[in-house]
Short mmCIF file of C-alpha atoms and ligand atoms in Angstrom, two decimals:
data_model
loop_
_atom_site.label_atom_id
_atom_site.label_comp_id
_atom_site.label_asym_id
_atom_site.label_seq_id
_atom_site.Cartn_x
_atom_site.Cartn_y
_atom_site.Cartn_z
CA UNK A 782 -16.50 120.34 49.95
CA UNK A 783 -16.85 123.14 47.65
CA UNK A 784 -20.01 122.55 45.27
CA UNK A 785 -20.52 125.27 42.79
CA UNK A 786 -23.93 123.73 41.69
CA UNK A 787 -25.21 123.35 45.09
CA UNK A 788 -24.22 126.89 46.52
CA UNK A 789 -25.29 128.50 43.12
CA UNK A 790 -29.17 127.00 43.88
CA UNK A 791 -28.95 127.65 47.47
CA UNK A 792 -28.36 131.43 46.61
CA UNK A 793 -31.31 131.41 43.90
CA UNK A 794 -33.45 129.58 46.96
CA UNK A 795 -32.72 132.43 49.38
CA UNK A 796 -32.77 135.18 46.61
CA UNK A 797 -36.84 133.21 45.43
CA UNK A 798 -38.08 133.23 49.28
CA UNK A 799 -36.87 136.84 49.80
CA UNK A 800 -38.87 137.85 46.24
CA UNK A 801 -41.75 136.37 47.67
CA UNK A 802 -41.59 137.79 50.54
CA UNK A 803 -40.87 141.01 49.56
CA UNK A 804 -44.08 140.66 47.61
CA UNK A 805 -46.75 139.87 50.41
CA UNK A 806 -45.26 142.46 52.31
CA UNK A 807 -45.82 144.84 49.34
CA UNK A 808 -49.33 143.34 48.53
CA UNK A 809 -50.38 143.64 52.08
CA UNK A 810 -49.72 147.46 52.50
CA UNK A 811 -51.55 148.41 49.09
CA UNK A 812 -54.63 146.58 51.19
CA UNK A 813 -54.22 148.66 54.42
CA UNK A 814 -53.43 152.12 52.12
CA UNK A 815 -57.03 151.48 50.77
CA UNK A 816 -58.06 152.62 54.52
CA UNK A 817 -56.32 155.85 53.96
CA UNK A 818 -58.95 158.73 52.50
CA UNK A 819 -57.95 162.30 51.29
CA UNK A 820 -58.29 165.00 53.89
CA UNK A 821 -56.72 162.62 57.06
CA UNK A 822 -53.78 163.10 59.28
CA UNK A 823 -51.72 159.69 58.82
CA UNK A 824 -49.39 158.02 61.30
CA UNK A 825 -47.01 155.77 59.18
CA UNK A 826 -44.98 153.01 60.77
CA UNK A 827 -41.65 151.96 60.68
CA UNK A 828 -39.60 148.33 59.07
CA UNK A 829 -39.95 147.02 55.37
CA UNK A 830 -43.23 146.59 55.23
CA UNK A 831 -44.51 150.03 55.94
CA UNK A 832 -42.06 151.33 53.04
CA UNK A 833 -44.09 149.34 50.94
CA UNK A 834 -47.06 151.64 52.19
CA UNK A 835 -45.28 154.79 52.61
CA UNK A 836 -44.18 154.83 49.00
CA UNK A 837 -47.89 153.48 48.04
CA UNK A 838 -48.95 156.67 50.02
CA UNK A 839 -46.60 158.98 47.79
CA UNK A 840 -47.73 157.65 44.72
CA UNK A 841 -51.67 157.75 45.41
CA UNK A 842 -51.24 161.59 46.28
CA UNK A 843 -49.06 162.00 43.15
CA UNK A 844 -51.50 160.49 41.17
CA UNK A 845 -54.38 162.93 42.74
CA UNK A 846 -56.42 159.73 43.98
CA UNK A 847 -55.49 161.57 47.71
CA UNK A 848 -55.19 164.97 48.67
CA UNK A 849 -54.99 167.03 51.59
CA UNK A 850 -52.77 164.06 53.77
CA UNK A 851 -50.34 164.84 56.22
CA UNK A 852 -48.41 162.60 57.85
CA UNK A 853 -46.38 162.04 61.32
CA UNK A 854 -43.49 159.15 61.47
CA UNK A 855 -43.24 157.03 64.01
CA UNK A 856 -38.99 157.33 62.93
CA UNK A 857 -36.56 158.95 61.30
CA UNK A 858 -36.17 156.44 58.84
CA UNK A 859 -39.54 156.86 57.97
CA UNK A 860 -39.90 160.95 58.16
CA UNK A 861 -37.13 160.95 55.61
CA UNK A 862 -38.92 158.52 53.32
CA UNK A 863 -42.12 160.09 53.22
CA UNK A 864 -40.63 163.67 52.88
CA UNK A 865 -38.62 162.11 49.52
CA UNK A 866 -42.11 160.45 48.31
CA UNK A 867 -43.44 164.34 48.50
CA UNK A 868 -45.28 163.50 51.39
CA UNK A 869 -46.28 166.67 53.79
CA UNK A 870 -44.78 165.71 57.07
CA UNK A 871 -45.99 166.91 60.60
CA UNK A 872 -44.67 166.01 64.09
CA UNK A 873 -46.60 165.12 66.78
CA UNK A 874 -48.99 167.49 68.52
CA UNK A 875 -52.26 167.11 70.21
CA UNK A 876 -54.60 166.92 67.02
CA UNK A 877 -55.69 163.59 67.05
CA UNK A 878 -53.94 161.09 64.00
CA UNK A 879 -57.29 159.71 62.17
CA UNK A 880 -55.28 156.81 61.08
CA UNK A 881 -52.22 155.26 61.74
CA UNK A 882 -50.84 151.88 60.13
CA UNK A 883 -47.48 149.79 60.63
CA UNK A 884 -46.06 146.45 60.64
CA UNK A 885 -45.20 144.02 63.59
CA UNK A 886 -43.15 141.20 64.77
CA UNK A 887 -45.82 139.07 66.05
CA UNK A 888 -49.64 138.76 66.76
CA UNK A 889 -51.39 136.64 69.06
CA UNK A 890 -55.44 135.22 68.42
CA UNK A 891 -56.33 138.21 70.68
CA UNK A 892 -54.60 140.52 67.98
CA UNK A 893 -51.89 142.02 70.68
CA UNK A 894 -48.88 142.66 69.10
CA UNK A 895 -45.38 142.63 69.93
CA UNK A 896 -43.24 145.74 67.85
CA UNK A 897 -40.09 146.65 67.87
CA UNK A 898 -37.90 145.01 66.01
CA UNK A 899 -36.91 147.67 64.13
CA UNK A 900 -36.36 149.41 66.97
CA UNK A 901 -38.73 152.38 66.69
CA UNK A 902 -41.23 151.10 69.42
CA UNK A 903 -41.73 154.11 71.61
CA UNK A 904 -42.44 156.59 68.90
CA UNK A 905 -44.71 153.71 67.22
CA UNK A 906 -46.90 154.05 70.99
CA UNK A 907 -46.81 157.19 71.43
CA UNK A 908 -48.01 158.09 67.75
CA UNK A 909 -50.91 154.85 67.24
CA UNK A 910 -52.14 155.30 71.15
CA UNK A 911 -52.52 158.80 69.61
CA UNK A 912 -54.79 157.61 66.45
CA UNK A 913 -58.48 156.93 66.01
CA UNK A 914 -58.01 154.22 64.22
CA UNK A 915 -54.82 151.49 64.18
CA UNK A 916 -53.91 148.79 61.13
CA UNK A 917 -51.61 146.62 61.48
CA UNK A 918 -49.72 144.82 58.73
CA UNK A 919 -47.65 141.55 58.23
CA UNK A 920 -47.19 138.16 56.11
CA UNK A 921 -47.82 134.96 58.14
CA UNK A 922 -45.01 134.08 59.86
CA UNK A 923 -45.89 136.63 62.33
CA UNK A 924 -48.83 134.67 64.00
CA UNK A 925 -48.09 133.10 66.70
CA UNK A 926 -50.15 131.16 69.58
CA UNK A 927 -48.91 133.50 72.75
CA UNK A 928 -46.52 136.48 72.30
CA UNK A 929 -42.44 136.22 72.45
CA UNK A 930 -43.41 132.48 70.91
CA UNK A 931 -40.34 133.55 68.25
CA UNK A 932 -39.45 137.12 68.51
CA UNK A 933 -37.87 138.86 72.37
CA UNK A 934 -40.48 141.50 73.71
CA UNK A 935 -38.01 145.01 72.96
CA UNK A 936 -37.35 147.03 76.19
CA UNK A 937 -36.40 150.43 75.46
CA UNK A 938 -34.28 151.74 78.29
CA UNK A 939 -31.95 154.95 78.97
CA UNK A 940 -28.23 154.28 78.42
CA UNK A 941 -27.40 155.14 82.29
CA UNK A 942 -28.13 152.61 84.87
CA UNK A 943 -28.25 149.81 82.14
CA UNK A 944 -26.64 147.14 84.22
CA UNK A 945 -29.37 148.18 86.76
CA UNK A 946 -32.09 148.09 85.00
CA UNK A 947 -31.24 144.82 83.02
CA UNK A 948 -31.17 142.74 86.23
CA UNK A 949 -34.32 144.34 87.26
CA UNK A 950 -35.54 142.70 84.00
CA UNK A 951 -34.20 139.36 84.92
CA UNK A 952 -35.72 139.40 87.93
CA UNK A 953 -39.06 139.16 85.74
CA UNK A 954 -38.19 135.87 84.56
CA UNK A 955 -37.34 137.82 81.52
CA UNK A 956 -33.86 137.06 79.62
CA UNK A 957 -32.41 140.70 78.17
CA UNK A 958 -30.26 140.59 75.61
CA UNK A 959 -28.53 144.38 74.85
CA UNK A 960 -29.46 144.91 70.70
CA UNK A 961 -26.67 145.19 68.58
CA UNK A 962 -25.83 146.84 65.18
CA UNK A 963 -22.49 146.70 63.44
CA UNK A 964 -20.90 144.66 66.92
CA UNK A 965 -22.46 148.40 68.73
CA UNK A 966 -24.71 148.88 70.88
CA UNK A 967 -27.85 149.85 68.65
CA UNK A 968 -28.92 153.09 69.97
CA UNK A 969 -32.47 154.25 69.09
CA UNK A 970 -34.22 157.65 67.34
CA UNK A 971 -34.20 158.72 70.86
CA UNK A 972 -30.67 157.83 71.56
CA UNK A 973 -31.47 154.93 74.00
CA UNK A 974 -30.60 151.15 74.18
CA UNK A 975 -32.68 148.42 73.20
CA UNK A 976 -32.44 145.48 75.53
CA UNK A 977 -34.37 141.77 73.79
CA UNK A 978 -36.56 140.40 76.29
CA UNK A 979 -36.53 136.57 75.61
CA UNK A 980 -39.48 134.55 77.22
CA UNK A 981 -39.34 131.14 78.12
CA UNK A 982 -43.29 130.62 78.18
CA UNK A 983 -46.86 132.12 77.65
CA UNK A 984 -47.23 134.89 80.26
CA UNK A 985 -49.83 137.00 81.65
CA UNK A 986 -49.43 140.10 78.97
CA UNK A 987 -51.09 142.82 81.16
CA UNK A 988 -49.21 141.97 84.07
CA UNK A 989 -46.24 141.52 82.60
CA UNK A 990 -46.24 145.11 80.25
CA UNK A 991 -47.12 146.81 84.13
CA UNK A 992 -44.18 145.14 85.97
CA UNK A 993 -41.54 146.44 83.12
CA UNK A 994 -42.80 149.66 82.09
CA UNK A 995 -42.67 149.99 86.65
CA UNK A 996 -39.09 149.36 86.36
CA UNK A 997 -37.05 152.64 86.78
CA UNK A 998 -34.99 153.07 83.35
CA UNK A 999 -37.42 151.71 80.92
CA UNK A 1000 -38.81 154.36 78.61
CA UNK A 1001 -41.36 151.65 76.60
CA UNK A 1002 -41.74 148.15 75.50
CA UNK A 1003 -42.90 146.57 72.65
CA UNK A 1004 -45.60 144.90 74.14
CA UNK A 1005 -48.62 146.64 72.39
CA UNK A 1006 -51.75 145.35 73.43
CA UNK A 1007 -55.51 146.11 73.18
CA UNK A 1008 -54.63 148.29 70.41
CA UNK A 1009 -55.01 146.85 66.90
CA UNK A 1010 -58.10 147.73 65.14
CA UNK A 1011 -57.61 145.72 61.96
CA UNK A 1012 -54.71 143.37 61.34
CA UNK A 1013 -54.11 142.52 57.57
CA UNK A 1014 -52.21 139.49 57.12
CA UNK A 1015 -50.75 138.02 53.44
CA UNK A 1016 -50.57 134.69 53.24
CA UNK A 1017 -49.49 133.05 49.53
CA UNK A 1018 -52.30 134.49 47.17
CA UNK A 1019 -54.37 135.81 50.25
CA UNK A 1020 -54.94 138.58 52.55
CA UNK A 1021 -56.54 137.93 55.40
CA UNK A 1022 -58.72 140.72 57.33
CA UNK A 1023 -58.49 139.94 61.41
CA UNK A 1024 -60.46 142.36 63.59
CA UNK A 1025 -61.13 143.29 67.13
CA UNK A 1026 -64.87 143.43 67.59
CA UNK A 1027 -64.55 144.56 71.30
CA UNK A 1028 -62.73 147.76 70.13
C1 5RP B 2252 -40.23 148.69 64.00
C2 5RP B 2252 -41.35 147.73 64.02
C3 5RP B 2252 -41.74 147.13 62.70
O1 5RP B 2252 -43.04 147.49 62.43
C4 5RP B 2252 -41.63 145.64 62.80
O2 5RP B 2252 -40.31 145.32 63.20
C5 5RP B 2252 -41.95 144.97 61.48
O3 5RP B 2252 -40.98 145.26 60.53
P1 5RP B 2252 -40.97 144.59 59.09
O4 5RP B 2252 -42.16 145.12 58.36
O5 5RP B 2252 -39.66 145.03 58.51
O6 5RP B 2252 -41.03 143.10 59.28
O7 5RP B 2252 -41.96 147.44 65.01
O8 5RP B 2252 -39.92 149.12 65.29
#
């Protein structure tokens, strides 16, 4: 039955939880940008968190509290923002990034990460595997006991072969789902497919990253592990501080 009353304080529900949210996410990135000091060569991540730091970046240099930054996206989404927050952009060369930060879709106790979900994974590795020094950002829904608990691991494969290379992933025990956008296949920055790896348990990470990343097809996954330096997490009025002391 149609209940005015009931759908008007569903809608303010939804509209509170995504205020909230919204706000850790922006709370959390103003915490890793305090990691960011004048004179460095940034990587910036990709999703709605790093926006949050991206246009914290922008405003710090504006201000004069930074100078001298350059920057290198790990998308295109995110080149374009930083070039409209008057941000000096760069693309990837052999100088080493001092520091790169980003969000993620999930983190385990060991802080390995799965990324991806905004579908920018393989320039995310190939710019923070290039960095000194990697933070990692995300409110606390993200934690989870083993990784793929809630989110698929992201395959990035070449549009050719796909067919092939999906069953290859099946044969994994791994359930791949082609990503979709608009009822279209999604097609990434680099103009490949995106195929959702669904687990059905905890698995042996190292293993697992070798025997799809083997598979002829696959450009990258979003299995990024051993790589966090520093993952910030907000959680109601905290943030919490997780690090890797074996890095
Ligand atoms: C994009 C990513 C993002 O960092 C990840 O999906 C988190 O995004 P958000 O901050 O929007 O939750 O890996 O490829």
């Amino acid at each position: 039955m149609y209940e005015p009353r009931a759908m008007l304080s569903e809608f303010v529900k939804t509209w509170l939880n995504y205020v909230a949210k919204e706000l850790l996410k922006k709370k959390v990135a103003l915490a890793a940008l305090e990691h960011i000091k004048s004179d460095s060569l940034v990587g910036l991540g990709t999703g709605s968190t790093a926006k949050y730091l991206i246009e914290g970046l922008g405003e710090k240099i504006k201000r004069g509290e930074l100078s001298n930054i350059t920057a290198i996206a790990t998308s295109k989404e995110s080149h374009e923002l930083a070039i409209k927050q008057g941000i000096t952009m760069l693309e990837l060369s052999q100088k080493e990034i001092d520091i790169a930060i980003d969000g993620m879709d999930e983190v385990d106790p060991e802080l390995n990460l799965v990324k991806g979900l905004g579908g920018a994974l393989t320039r995310e590795k190939l710019v923070e595997a290039h960095a000194k020094k990697l933070i990692y950002m995300a409110d606390d829904s993200k934690i989870v006991d083993y990784l793929g608990q809630k989110a698929p691991i992201p395959v990035e494969v070449i549009q050719f072969g796909l067919a092939v290379t999906k069953a290859k992933l099946t044969r994994l025990e791994l359930k791949p789902v082609l990503r979709l956008k608009n009822n279209q296949a999604f097609i990434s920055d680099n103009g490949n497919y995106i195929l959702d790896c669904y687990l059905n348990s905890k698995r042996d990470l190292e293993e697992l990253a070798n025997q799809i990343i083997k598979i002829p097809g696959v450009v990258e996954h979003g299995l990024f592990l051993n790589m966090a330096d520093i993952v910030y997490i907000a959680k109601e009025e905290q943030i919490i501080k997780m690090t890797r002391d074996d890095k």
